[in-house]
PDB file of C-alpha atoms and ligand atoms in Angstrom:
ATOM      1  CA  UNK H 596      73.968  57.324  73.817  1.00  0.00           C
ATOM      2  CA  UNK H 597      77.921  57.036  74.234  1.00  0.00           C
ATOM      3  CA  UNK H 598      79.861  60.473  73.016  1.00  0.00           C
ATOM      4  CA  UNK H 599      81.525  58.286  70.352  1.00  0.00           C
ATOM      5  CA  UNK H 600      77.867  57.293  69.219  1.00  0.00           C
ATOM      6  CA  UNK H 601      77.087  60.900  69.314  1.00  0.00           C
ATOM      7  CA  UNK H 602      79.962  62.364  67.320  1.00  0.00           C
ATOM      8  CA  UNK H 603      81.855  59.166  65.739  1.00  0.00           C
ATOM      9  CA  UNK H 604      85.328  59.522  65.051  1.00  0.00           C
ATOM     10  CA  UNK H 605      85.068  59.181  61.080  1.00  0.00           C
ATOM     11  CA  UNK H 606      88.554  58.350  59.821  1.00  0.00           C
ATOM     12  CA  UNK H 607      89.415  60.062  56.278  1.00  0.00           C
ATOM     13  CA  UNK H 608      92.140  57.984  53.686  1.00  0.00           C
ATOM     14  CA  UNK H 609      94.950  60.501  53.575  1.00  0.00           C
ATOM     15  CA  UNK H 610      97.241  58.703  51.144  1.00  0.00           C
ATOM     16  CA  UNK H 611      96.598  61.286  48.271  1.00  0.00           C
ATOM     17  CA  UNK H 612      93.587  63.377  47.521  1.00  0.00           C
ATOM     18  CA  UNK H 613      91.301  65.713  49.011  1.00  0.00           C
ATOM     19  CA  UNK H 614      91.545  64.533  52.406  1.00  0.00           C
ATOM     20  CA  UNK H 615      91.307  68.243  53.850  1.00  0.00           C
ATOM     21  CA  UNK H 616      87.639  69.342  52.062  1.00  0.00           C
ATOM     22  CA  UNK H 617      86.589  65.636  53.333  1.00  0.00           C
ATOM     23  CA  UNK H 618      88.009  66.456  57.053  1.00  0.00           C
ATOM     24  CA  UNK H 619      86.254  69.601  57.120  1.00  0.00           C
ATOM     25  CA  UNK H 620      82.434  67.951  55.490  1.00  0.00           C
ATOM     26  CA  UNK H 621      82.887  65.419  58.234  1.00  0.00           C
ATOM     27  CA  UNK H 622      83.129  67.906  60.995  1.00  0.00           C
ATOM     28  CA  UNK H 623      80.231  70.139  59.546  1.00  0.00           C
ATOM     29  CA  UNK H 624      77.961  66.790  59.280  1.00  0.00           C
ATOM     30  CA  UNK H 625      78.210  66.440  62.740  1.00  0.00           C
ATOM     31  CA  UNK H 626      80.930  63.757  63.670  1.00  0.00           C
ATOM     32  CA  UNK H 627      85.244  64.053  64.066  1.00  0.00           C
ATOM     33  CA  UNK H 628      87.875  63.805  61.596  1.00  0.00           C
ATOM     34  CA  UNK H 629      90.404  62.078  62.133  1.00  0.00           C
ATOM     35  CA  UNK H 630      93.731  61.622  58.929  1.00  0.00           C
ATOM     36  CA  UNK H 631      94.150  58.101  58.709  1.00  0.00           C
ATOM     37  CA  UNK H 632      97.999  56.874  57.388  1.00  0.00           C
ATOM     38  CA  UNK H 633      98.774  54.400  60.179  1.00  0.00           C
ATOM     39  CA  UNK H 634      97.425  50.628  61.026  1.00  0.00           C
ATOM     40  CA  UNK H 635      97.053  51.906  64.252  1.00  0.00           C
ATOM     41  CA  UNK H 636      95.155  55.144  63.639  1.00  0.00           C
ATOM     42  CA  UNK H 637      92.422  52.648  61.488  1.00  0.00           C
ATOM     43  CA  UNK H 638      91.945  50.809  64.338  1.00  0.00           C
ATOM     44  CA  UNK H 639      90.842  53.589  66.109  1.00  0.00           C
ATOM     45  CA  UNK H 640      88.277  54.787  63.818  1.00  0.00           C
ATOM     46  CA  UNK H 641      84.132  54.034  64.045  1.00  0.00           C
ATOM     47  CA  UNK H 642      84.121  54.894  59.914  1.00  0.00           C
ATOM     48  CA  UNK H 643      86.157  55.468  57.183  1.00  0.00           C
ATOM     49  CA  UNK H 644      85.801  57.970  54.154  1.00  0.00           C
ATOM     50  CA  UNK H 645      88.309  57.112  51.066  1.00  0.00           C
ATOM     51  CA  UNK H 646      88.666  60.681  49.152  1.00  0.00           C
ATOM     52  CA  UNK H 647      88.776  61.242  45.485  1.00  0.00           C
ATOM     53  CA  UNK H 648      92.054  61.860  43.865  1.00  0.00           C
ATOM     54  CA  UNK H 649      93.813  59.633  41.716  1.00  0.00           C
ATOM     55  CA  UNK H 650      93.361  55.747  42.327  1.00  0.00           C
ATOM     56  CA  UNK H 651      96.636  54.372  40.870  1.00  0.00           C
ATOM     57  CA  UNK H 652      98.674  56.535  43.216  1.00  0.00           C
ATOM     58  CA  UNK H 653      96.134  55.804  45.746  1.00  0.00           C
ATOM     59  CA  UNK H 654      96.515  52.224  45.479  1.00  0.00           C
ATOM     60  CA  UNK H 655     100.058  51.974  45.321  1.00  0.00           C
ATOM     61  CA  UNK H 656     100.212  53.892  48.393  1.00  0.00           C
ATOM     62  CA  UNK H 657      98.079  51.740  49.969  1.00  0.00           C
ATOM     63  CA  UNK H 658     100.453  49.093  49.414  1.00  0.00           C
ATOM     64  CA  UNK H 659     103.348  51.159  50.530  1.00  0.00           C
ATOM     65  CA  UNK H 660     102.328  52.183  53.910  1.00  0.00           C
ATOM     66  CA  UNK H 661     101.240  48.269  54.640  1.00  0.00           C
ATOM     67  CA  UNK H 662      97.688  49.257  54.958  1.00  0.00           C
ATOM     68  CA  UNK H 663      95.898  47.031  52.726  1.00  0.00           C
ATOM     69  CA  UNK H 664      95.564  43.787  54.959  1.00  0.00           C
ATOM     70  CA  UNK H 665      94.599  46.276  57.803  1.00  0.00           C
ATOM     71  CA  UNK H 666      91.618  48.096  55.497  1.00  0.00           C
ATOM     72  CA  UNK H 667      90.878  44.874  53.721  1.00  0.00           C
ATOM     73  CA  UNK H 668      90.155  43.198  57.266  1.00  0.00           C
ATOM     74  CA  UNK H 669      88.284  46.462  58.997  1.00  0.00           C
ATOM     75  CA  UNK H 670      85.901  46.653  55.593  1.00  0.00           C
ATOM     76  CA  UNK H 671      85.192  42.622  55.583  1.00  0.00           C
ATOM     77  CA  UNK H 672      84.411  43.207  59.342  1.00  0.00           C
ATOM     78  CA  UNK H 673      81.684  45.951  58.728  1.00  0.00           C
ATOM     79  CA  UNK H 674      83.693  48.869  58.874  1.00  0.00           C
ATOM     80  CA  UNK H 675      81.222  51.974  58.061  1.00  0.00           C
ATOM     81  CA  UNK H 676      82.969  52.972  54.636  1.00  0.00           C
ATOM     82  CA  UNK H 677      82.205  56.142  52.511  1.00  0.00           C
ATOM     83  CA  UNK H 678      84.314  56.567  48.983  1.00  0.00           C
ATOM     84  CA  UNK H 679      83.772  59.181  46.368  1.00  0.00           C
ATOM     85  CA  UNK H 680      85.405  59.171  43.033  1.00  0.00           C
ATOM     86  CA  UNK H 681      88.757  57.194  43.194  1.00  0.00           C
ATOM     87  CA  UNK H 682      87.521  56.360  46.739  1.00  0.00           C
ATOM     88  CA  UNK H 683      84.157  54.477  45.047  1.00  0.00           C
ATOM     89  CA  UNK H 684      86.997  52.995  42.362  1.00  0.00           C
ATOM     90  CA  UNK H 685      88.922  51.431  45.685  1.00  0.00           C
ATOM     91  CA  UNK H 686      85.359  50.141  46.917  1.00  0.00           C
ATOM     92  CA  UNK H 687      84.516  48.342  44.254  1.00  0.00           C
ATOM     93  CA  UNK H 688      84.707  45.075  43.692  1.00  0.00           C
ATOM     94  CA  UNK H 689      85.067  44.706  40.242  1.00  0.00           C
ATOM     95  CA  UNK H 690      87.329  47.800  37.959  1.00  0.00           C
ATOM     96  CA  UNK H 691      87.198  48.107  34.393  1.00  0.00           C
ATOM     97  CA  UNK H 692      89.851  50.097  32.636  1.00  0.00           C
ATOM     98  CA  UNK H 693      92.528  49.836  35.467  1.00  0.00           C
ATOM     99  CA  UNK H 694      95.631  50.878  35.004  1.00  0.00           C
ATOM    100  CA  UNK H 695      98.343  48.138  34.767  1.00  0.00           C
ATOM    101  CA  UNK H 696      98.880  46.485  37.924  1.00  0.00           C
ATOM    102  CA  UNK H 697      96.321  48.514  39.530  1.00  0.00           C
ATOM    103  CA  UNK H 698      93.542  46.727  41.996  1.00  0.00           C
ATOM    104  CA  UNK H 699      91.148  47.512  44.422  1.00  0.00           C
ATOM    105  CA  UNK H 700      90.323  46.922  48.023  1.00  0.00           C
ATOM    106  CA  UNK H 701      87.063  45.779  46.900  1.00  0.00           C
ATOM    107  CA  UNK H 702      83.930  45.464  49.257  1.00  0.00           C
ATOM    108  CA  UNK H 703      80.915  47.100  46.852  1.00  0.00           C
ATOM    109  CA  UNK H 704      79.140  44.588  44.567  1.00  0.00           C
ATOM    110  CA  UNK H 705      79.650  46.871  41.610  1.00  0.00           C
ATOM    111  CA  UNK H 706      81.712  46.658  38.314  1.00  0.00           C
ATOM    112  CA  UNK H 707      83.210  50.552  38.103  1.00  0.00           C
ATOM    113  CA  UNK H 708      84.781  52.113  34.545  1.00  0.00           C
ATOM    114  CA  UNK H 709      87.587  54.215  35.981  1.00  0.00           C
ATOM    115  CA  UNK H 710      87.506  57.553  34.101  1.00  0.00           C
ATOM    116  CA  UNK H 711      84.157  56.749  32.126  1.00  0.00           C
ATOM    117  CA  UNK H 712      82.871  59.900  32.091  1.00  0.00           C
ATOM    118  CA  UNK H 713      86.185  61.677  31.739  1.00  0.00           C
ATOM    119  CA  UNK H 714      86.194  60.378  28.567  1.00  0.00           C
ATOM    120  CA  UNK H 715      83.468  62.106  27.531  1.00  0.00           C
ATOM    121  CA  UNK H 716      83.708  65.713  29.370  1.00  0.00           C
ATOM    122  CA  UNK H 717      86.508  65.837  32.202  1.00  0.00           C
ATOM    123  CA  UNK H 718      84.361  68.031  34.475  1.00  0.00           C
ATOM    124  CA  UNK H 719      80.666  68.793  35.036  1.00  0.00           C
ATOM    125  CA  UNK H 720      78.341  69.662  37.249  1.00  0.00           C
ATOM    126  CA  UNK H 721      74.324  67.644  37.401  1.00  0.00           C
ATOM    127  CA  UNK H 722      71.521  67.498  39.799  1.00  0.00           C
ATOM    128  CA  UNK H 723      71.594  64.187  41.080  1.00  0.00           C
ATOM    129  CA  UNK H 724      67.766  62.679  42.835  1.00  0.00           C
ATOM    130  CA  UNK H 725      69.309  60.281  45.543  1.00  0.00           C
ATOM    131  CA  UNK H 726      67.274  57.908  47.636  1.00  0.00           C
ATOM    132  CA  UNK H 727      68.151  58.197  51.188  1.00  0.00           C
ATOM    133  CA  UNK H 728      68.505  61.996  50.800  1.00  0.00           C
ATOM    134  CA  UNK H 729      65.669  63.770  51.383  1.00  0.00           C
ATOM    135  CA  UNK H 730      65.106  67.162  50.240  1.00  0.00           C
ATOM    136  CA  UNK H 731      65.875  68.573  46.613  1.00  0.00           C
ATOM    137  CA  UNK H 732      68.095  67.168  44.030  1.00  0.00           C
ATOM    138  CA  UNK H 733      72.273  66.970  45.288  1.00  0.00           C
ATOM    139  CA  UNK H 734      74.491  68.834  42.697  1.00  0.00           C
ATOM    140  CA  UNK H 735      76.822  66.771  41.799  1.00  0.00           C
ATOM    141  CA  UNK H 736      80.618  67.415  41.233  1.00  0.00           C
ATOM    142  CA  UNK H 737      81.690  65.440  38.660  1.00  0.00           C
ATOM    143  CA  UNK H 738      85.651  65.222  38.202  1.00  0.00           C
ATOM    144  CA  UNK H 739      87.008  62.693  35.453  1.00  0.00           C
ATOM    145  CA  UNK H 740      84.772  60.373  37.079  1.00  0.00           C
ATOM    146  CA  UNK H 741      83.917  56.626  37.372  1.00  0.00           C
ATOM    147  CA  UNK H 742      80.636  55.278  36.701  1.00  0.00           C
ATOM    148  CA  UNK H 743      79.198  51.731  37.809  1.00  0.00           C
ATOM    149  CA  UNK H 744      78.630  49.848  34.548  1.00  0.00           C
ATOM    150  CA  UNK H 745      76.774  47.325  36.957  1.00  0.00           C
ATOM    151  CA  UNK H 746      75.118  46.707  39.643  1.00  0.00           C
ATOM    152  CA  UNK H 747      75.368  42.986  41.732  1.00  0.00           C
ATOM    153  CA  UNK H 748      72.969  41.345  44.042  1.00  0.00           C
ATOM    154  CA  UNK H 749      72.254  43.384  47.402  1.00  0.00           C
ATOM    155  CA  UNK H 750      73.757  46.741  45.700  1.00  0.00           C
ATOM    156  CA  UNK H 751      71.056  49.296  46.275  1.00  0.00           C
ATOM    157  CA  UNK H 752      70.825  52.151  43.544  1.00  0.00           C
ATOM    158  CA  UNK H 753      70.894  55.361  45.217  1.00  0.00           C
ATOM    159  CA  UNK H 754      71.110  57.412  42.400  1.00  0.00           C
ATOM    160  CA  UNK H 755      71.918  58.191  38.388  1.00  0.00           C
ATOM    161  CA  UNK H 756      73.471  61.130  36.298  1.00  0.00           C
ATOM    162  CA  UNK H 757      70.479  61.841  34.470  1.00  0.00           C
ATOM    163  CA  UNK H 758      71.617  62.569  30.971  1.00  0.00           C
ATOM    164  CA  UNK H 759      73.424  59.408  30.384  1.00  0.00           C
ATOM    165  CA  UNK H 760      71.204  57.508  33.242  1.00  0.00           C
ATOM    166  CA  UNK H 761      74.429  56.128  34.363  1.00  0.00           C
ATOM    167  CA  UNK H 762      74.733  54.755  38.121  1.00  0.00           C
ATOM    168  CA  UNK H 763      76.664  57.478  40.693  1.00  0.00           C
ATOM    169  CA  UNK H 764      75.703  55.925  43.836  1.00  0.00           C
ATOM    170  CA  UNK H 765      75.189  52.914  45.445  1.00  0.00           C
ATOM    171  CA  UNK H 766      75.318  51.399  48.737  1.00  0.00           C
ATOM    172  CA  UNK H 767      75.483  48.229  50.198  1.00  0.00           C
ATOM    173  CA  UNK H 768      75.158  47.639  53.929  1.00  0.00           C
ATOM    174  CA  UNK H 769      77.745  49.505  55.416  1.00  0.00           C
ATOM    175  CA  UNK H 770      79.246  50.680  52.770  1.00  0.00           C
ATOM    176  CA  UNK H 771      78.327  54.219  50.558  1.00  0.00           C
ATOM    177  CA  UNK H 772      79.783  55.119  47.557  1.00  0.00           C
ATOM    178  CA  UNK H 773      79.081  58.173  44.815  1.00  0.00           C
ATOM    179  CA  UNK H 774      81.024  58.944  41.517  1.00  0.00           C
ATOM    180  CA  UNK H 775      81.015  62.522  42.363  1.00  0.00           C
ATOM    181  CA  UNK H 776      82.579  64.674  44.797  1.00  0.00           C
ATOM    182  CA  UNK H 777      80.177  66.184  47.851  1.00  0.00           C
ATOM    183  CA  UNK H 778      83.217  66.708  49.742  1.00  0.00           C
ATOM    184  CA  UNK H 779      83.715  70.089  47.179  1.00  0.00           C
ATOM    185  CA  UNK H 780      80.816  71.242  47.551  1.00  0.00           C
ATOM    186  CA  UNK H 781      78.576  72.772  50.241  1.00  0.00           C
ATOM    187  CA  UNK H 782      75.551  70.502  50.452  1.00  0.00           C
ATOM    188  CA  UNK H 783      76.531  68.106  53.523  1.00  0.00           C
ATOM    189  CA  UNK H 784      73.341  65.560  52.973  1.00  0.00           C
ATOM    190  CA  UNK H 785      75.935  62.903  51.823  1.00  0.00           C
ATOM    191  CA  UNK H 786      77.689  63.388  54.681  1.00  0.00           C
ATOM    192  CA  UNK H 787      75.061  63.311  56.915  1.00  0.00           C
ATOM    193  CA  UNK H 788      73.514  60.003  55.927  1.00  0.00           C
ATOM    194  CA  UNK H 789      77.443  58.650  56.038  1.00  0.00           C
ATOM    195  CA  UNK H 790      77.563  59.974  59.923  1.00  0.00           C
ATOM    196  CA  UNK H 791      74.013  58.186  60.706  1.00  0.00           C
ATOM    197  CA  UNK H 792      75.319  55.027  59.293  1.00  0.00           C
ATOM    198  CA  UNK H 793      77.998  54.888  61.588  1.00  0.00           C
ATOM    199  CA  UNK H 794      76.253  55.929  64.323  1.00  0.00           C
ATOM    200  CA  UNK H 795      73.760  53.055  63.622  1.00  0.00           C
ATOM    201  CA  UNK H 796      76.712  50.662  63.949  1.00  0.00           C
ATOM    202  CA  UNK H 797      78.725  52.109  66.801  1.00  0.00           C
TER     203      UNK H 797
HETATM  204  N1  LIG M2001      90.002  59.363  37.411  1.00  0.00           N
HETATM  205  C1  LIG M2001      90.424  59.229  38.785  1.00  0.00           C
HETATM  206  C2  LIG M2001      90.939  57.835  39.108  1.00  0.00           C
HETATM  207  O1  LIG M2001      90.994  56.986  38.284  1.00  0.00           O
HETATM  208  C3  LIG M2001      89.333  59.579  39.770  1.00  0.00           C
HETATM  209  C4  LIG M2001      89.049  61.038  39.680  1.00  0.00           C
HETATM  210  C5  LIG M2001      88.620  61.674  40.961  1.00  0.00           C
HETATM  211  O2  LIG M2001      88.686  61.109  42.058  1.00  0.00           O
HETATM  212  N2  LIG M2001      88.202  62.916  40.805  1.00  0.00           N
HETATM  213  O3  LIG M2001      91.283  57.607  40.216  1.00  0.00           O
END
């Protein structure tokens, strides 16, 4: 095993949002992280988190800083990819409720309600049972949050917020997504599986 196979360089969004608390879960889950505002500092990446925050701003950052061909190109190429909140909302493919002018790098299989559950109650905490993630049920952090209204062909259901039974995570192939934040809080199992996927790939 290569050093970069054993502690991947995992690249985190830093645009807007909670790049810092996503920095710091990467380096407890066992890998580096590394801010990620440049072309050239993506290309240098084995895996890339996008952060929650807000995904309008996010977006039109994005388009700013002349990174969407560059992150459109490493995620159609297999890039490892890991977004919670506004960063599952960039991931997915299809976005219901967008603001105006607002898209999405796409690359999940997934139809996503921006701000579905904010609707509802703007924060909450639930206990999550997620496939892949062995060991008790996640808390969830749940911050104006997105939920996937539906679920394509080769999406795999990871988990649901059990009192609406609403999908929060998904992956397909390389790419991981949850509605809620594990970044915030102390439980690094997200993480973890995230770091092993781009190990597997590296
Ligand atoms: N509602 C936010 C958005 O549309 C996402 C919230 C979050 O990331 N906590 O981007």
């Amino acid at each position: 095993m290569t050093a970069s196979q054993h502690r991947p360089a995992i690249g985190v969004l830093a645009l807007q949002g909670d790049v810092a608390e996503h920095l710091r879960a990467i380096g407890e889950a066992g890998a580096q992280g590394i801010a990620v505002r440049r072309p050239d500092e993506l290309d240098a990446v084995d895996g890339l988190i996008i952060p929650g925050g807000e995904s309008t701003t996010m977006w039109k950052l994005t388009v700013i800083f002349e990174l969407l061909d560059p992150l459109r190109k490493r995620l159609s190429s297999g890039l490892p990819v890991f977004g919670s909140c506004a960063g599952m909302i960039m991931l997915a493919d299809r976005l219901l409720d967008s603001a105006s002018g607002q898209e999405t790098l796409g690359g999940i299989n997934i139809s996503v309600r921006r701000n579905a559950f904010g609707r509802q109650v703007d924060s909450f905490e639930s206990d999550i049972t997620l496939r892949g993630v062995p060991g008790p049920d996640f808390r969830a952090v749940f911050i104006r949050a997105p939920w996937v209204e539906e679920a394509g062909r080769g999406v795999e259901v990871l988990g649901s917020e059990p009192h609406t039974g609403r999908i929060v995570a998904v992956r397909q192939g390389p790419a991981l997504a949850t509605a809620f934040h594990p970044e915030l809080t102390p439980d690094r199992r997200i993480h973890e599986l995230f770091v092993d996927m781009v190990r597997e790939r590296s």
